[in-house]
Short mmCIF file of C-alpha atoms and ligand atoms in Angstrom, two decimals:
data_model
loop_
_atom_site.label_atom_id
_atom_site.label_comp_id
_atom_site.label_asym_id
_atom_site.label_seq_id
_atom_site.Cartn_x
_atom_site.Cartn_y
_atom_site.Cartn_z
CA UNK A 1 -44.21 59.97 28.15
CA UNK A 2 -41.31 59.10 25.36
CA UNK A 3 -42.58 59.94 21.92
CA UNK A 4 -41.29 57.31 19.62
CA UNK A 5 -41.33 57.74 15.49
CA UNK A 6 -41.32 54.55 13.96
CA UNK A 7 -40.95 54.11 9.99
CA UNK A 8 -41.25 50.66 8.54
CA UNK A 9 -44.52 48.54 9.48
CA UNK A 10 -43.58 45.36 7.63
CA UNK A 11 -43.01 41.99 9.24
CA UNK A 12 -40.66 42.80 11.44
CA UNK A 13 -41.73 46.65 12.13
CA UNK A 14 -45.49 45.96 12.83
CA UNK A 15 -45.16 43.66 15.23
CA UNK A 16 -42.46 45.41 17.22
CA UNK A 17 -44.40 48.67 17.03
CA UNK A 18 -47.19 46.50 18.70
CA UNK A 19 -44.86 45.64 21.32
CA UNK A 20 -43.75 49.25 21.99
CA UNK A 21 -47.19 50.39 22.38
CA UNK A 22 -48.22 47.62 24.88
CA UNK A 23 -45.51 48.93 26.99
CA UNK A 24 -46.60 52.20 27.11
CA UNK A 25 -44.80 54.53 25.18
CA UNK A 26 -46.40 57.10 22.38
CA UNK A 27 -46.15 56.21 18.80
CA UNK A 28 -46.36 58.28 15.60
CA UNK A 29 -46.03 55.95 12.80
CA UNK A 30 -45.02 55.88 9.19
CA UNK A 31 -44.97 53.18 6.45
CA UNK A 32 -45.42 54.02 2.34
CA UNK A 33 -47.94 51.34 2.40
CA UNK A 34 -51.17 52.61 4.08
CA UNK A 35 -52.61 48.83 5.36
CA UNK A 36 -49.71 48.50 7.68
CA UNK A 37 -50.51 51.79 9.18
CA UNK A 38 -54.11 51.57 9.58
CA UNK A 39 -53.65 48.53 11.82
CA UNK A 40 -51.17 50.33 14.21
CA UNK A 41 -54.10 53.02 14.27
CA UNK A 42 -56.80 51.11 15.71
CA UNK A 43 -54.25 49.70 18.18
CA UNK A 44 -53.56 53.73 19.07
CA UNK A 45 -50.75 54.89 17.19
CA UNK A 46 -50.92 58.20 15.52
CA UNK A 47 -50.21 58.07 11.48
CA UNK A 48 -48.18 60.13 9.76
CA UNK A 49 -48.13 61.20 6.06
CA UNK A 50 -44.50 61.39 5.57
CA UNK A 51 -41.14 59.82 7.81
CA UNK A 52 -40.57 63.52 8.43
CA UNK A 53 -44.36 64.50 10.01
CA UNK A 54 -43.76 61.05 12.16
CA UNK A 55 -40.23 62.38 13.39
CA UNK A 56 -41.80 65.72 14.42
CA UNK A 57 -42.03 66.41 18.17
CA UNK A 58 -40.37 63.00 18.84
CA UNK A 59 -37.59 62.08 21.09
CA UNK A 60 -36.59 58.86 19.84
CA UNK A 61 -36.58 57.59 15.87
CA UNK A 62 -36.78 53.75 15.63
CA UNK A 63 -36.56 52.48 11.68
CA UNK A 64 -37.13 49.12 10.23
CA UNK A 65 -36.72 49.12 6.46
CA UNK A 66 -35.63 46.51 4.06
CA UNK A 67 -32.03 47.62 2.59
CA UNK A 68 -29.25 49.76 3.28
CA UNK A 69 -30.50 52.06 0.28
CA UNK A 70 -33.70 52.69 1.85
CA UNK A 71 -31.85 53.78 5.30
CA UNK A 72 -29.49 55.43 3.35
CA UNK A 73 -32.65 57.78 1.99
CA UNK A 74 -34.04 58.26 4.85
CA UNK A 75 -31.62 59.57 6.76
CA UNK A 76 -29.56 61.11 4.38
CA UNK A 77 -31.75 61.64 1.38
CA UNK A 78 -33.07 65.10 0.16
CA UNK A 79 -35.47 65.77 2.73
CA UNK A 80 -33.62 63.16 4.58
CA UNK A 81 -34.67 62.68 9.09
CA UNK A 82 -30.24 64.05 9.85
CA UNK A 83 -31.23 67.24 8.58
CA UNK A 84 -34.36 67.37 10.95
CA UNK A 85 -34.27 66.14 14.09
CA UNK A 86 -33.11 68.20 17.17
CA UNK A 87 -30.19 67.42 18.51
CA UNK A 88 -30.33 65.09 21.36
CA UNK A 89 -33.24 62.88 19.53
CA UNK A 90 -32.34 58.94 19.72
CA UNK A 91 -31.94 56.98 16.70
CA UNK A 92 -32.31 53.30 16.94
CA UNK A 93 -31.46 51.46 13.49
CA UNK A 94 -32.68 48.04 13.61
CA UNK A 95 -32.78 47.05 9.50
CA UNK A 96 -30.33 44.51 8.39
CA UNK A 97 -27.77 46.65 6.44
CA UNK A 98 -24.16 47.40 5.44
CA UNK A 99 -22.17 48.21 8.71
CA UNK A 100 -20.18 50.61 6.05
CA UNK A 101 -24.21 51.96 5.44
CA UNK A 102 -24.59 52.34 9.02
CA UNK A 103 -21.36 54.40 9.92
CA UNK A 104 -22.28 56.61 7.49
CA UNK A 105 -25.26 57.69 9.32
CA UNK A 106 -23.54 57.39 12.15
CA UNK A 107 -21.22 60.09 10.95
CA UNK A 108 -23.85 62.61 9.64
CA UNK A 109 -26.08 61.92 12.86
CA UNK A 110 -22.76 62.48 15.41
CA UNK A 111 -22.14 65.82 13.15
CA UNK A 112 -25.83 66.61 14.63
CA UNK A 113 -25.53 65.76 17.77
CA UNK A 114 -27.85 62.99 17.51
CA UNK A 115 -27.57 59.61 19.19
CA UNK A 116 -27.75 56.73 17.07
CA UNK A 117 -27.47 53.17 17.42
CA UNK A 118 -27.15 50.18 14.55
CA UNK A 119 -29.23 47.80 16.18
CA UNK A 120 -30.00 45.10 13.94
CA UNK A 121 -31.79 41.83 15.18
CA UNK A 122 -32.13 38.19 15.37
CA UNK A 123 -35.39 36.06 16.12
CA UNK A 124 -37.72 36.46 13.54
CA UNK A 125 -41.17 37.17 12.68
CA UNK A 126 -42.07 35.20 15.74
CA UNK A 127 -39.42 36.90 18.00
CA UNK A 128 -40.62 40.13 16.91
CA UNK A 129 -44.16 39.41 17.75
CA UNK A 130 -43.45 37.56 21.37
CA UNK A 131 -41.03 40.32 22.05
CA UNK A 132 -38.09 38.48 22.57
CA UNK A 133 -35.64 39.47 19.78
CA UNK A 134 -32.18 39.43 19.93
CA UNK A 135 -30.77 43.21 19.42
CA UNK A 136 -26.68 43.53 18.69
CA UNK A 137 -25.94 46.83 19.13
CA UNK A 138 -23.42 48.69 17.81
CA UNK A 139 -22.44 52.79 18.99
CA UNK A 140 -21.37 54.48 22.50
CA UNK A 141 -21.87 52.50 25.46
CA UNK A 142 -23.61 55.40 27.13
CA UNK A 143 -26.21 55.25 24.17
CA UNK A 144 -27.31 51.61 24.92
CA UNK A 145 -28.55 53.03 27.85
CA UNK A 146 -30.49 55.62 27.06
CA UNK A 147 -32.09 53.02 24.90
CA UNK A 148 -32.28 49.81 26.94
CA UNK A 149 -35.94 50.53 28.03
CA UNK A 150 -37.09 50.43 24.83
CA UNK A 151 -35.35 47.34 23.21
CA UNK A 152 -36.75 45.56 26.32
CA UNK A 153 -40.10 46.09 24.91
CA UNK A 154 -39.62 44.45 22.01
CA UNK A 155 -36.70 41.75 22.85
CA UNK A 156 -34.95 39.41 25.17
CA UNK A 157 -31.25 39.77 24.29
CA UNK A 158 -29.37 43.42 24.14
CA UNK A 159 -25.81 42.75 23.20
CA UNK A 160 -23.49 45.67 22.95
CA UNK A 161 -21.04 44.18 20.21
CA UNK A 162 -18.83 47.19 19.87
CA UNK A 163 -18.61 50.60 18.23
CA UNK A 164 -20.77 52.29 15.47
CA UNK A 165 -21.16 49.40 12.73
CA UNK A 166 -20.45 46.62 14.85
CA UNK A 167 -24.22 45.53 15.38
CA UNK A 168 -24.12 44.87 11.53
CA UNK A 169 -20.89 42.98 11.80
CA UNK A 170 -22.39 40.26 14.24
CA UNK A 171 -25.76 40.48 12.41
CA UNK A 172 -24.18 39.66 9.48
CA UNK A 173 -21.62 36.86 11.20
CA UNK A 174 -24.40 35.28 12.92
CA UNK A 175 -26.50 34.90 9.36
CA UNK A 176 -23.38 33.64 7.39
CA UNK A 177 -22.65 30.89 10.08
CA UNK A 178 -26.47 30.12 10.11
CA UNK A 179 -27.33 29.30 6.06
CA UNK A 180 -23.85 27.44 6.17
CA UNK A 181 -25.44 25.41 9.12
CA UNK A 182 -28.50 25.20 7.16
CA UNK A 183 -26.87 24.08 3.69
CA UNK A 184 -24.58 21.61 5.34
CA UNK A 185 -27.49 19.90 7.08
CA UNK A 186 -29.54 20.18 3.88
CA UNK A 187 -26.42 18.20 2.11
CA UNK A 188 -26.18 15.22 4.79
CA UNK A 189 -30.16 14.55 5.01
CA UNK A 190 -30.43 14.14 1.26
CA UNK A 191 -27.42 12.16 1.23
CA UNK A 192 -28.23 10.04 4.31
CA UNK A 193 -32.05 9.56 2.56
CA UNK A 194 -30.83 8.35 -0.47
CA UNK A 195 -28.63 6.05 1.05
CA UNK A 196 -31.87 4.40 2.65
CA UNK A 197 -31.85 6.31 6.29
CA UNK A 198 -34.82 7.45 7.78
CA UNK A 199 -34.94 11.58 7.74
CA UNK A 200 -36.01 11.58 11.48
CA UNK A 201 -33.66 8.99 12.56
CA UNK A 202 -31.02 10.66 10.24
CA UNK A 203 -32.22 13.59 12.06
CA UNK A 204 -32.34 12.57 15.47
CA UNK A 205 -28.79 10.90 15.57
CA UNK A 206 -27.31 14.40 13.76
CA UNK A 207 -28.75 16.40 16.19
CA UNK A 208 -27.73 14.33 19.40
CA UNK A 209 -24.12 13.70 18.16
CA UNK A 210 -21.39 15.86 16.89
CA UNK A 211 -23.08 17.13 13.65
CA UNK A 212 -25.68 19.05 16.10
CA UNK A 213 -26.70 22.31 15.08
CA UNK A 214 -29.07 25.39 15.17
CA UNK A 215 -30.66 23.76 11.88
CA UNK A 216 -30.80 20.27 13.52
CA UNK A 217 -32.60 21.50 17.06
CA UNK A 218 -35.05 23.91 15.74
CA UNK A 219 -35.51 23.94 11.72
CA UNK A 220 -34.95 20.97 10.08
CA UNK A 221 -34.81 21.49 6.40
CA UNK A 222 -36.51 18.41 5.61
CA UNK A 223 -40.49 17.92 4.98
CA UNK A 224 -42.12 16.38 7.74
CA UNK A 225 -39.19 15.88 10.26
CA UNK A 226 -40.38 18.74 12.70
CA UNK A 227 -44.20 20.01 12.35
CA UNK A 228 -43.63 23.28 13.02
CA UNK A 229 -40.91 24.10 10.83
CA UNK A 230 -40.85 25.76 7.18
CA UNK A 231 -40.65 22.76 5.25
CA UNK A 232 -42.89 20.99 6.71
CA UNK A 233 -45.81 24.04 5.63
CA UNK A 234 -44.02 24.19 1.79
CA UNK A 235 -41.34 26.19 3.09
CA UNK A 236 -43.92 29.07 3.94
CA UNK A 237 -43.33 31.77 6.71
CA UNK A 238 -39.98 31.99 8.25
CA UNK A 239 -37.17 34.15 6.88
CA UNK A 240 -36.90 34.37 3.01
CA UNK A 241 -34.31 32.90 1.13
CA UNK A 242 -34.03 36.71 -0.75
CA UNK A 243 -33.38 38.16 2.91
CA UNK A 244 -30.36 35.31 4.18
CA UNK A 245 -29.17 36.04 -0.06
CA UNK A 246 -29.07 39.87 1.05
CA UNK A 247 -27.35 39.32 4.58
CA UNK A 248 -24.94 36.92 2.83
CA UNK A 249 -23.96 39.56 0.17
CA UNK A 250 -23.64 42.06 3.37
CA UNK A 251 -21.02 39.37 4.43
CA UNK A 252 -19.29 39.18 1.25
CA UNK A 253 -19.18 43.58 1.13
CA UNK A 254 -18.02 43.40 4.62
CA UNK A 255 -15.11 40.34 3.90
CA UNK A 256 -13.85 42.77 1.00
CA UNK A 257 -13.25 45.98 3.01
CA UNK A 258 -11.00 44.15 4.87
CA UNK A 259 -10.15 41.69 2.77
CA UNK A 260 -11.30 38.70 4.91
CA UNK A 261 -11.14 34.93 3.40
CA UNK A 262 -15.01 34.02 3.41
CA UNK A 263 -15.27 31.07 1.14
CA UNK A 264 -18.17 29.40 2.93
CA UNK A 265 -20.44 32.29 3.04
CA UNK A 266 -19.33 33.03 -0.53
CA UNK A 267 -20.61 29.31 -1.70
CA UNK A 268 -23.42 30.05 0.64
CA UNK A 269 -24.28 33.29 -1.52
CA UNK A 270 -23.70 31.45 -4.76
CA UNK A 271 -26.28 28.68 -3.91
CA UNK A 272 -29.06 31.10 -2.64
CA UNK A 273 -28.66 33.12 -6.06
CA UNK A 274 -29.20 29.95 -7.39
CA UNK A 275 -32.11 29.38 -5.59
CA UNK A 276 -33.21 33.17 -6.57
CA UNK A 277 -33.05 31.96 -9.97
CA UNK A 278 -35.42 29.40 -9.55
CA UNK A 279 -38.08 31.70 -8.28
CA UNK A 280 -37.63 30.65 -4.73
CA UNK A 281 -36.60 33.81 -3.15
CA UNK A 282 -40.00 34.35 -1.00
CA UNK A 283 -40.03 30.98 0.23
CA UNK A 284 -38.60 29.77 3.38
CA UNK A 285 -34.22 29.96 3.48
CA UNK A 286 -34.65 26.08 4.66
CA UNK A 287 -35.83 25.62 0.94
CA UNK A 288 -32.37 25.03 -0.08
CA UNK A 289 -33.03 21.41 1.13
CA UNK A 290 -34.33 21.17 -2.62
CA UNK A 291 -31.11 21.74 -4.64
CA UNK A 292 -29.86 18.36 -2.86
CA UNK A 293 -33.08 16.18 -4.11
CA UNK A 294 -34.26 14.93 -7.25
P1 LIG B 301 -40.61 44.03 5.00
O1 LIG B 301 -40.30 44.19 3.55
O2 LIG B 301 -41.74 43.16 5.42
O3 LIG B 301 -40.87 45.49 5.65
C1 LIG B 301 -40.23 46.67 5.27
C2 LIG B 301 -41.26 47.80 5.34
O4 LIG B 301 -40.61 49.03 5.06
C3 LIG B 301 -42.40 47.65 4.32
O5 LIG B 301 -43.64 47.71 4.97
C4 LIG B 301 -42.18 48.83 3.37
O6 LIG B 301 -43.40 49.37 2.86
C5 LIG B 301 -41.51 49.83 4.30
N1 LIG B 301 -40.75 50.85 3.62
C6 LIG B 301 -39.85 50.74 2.61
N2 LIG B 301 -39.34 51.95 2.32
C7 LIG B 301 -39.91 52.84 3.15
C8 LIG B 301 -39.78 54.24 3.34
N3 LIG B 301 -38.96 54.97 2.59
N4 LIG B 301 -40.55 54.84 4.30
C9 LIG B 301 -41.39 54.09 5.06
N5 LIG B 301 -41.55 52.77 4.94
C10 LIG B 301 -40.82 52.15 3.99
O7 LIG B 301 -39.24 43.56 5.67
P2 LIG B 301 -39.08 42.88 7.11
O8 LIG B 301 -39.15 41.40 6.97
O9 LIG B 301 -39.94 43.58 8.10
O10 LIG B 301 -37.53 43.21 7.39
C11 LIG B 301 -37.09 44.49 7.77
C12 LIG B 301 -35.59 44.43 8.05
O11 LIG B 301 -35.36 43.48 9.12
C13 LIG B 301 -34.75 43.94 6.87
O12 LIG B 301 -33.55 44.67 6.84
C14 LIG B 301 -34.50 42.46 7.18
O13 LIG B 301 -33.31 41.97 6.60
C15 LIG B 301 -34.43 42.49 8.69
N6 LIG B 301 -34.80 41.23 9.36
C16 LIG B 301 -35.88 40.50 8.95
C17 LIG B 301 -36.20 39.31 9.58
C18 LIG B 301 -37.40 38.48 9.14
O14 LIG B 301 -37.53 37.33 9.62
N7 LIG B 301 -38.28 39.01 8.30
C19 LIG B 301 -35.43 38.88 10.67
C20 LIG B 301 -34.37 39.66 11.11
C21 LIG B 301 -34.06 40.84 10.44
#
């Protein structure tokens, strides 16, 4: 049976590593914070007391860390997982990161012989725990395939976008389009409310005509127009306006290496800063609605 080492148990990674153990496969687990860990235990995973002692003995690596600086160090650190693993092992990236971050580990894996994939993904805390996240892959064809097994355990959607990086390039594509959606329709249902619509009706007539959006079908920024959405539970759960800030600065690195004109996603960045600055960063991204009311 495949041995899998996964590092990072947070939202995303603990739920995922749930999913991977339903379907069968081995796990040896490592997070720094022990709580995460102890959960995947009594569900049958094996801890580990270091990234390194989880990576021992197994064929496939899957991480799921915050930043491209914690990859970065645990790949290519001092006692960094390149320097370990046998050749041959598979290395599934799934963090949200720099795509220039991601080739880099590319390189030093390929100089290995390792496989590795940038597989970042879309969908969510509740994606991750249905198992049916979106995975856009980036690295050699060939690769996806030694790998689809296990991305079918934890999602619905395998893209292969392109070559090493490119996973990162549509992850961060897909989030720059989505908090412009989600700023824009923030923008028209203040304005259309203070010019004495309805937010539902506002809401309804958006999302049915040729303002329809992402925003408009499933996550309404407003309070109250959809139950289950963010703002409608004080812009709790969801995906943090400090994560779609990060992803749109990922956008902005991106745009400058090849010197791309981003001007929406670079407003975009400027008013989640903003936010930031208000000490809104762990509340929902749909919490932007409140720059656009009194
Ligand atoms: P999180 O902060 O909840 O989890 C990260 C985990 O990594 C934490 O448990 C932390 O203790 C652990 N960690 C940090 N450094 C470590 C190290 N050196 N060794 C072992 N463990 C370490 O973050 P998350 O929400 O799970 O997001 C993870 C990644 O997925 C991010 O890159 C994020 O942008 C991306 N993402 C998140 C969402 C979402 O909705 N939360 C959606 C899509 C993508």
């Amino acid at each position: 049976m495949t041995t899998i080492a996964f590092i990072g148990l947070g939202h995303m990674g603990l739920p995922m590593a749930r999913n991977l153990l339903k379907a069968g496969f081995n796990l040896q687990v490592f997070d720094l914070v022990q709580t995460a860990m102890n959960e995947l235990t009594q569900a049958g995973a094996q801890p580990a007391s270091s990234a390194l002692q989880a990576a021992h003995d197994a064929q496939v690596v899957i991480s799921m860390l915050p930043a491209s600086r914690h990859v970065e160090d645990l790949y290519l650190g001092n006692s960094g997982l390149i320097k370990a693993l046998e050749p041959g092992t598979l290395v599934l990236e799934c963090s949200t990161i720099a795509p220039e971050s991601a080739r880099k580990v590319h390189r030093a894996a390929s100089a290995r012989a390792i496989d590795m994939l940038d597989a970042p993904v879309s969908g969510g805390t509740a994606g991750a725990a249905a198992g049916t996240l979106t995975f856009m892959v980036g690295g050699a064809a060939a690769t996806l395939e030694k790998a689809r097994a296990i991305f079918a355990a934890m999602g619905k959607n395998i893209f292969h976008a392109g070559p090493d990086g490119a996973g990162q390039v549509a992850k961060v594509c897909n989030n720059q389009v989505l908090a412009v959606q989600m700023i824009a329709t923030a923008e028209a249902m203040a304005l259309g409310v203070a010019n004495g619509l309805e937010p539902a009706v506002l809401a309804e007539i958006m999302r049915q005509s040729s303002g329809g959006n992402w925003t408009l079908e499933k996550y309404n920024p407003w309070p109250g127009v959809m139950e289950n959405a963010p703002a409608s539970k004080g812009y709790s759960g969801g995906f943090m306006a400090e994560l779609m800030a990060k992803d749109l600065g990922l956008a902005q690195e991106a745009a400058q290496v090849t010197g791309s004109s981003t001007p929406m996603g670079a407003l975009a960045l400027q008013l989640y800063r903003l936010l930031l600055k208000q000490g809104k960063g762990k509340q929902d991204f749909s919490v932007v609605q409140q720059l656009f009311v009194e």
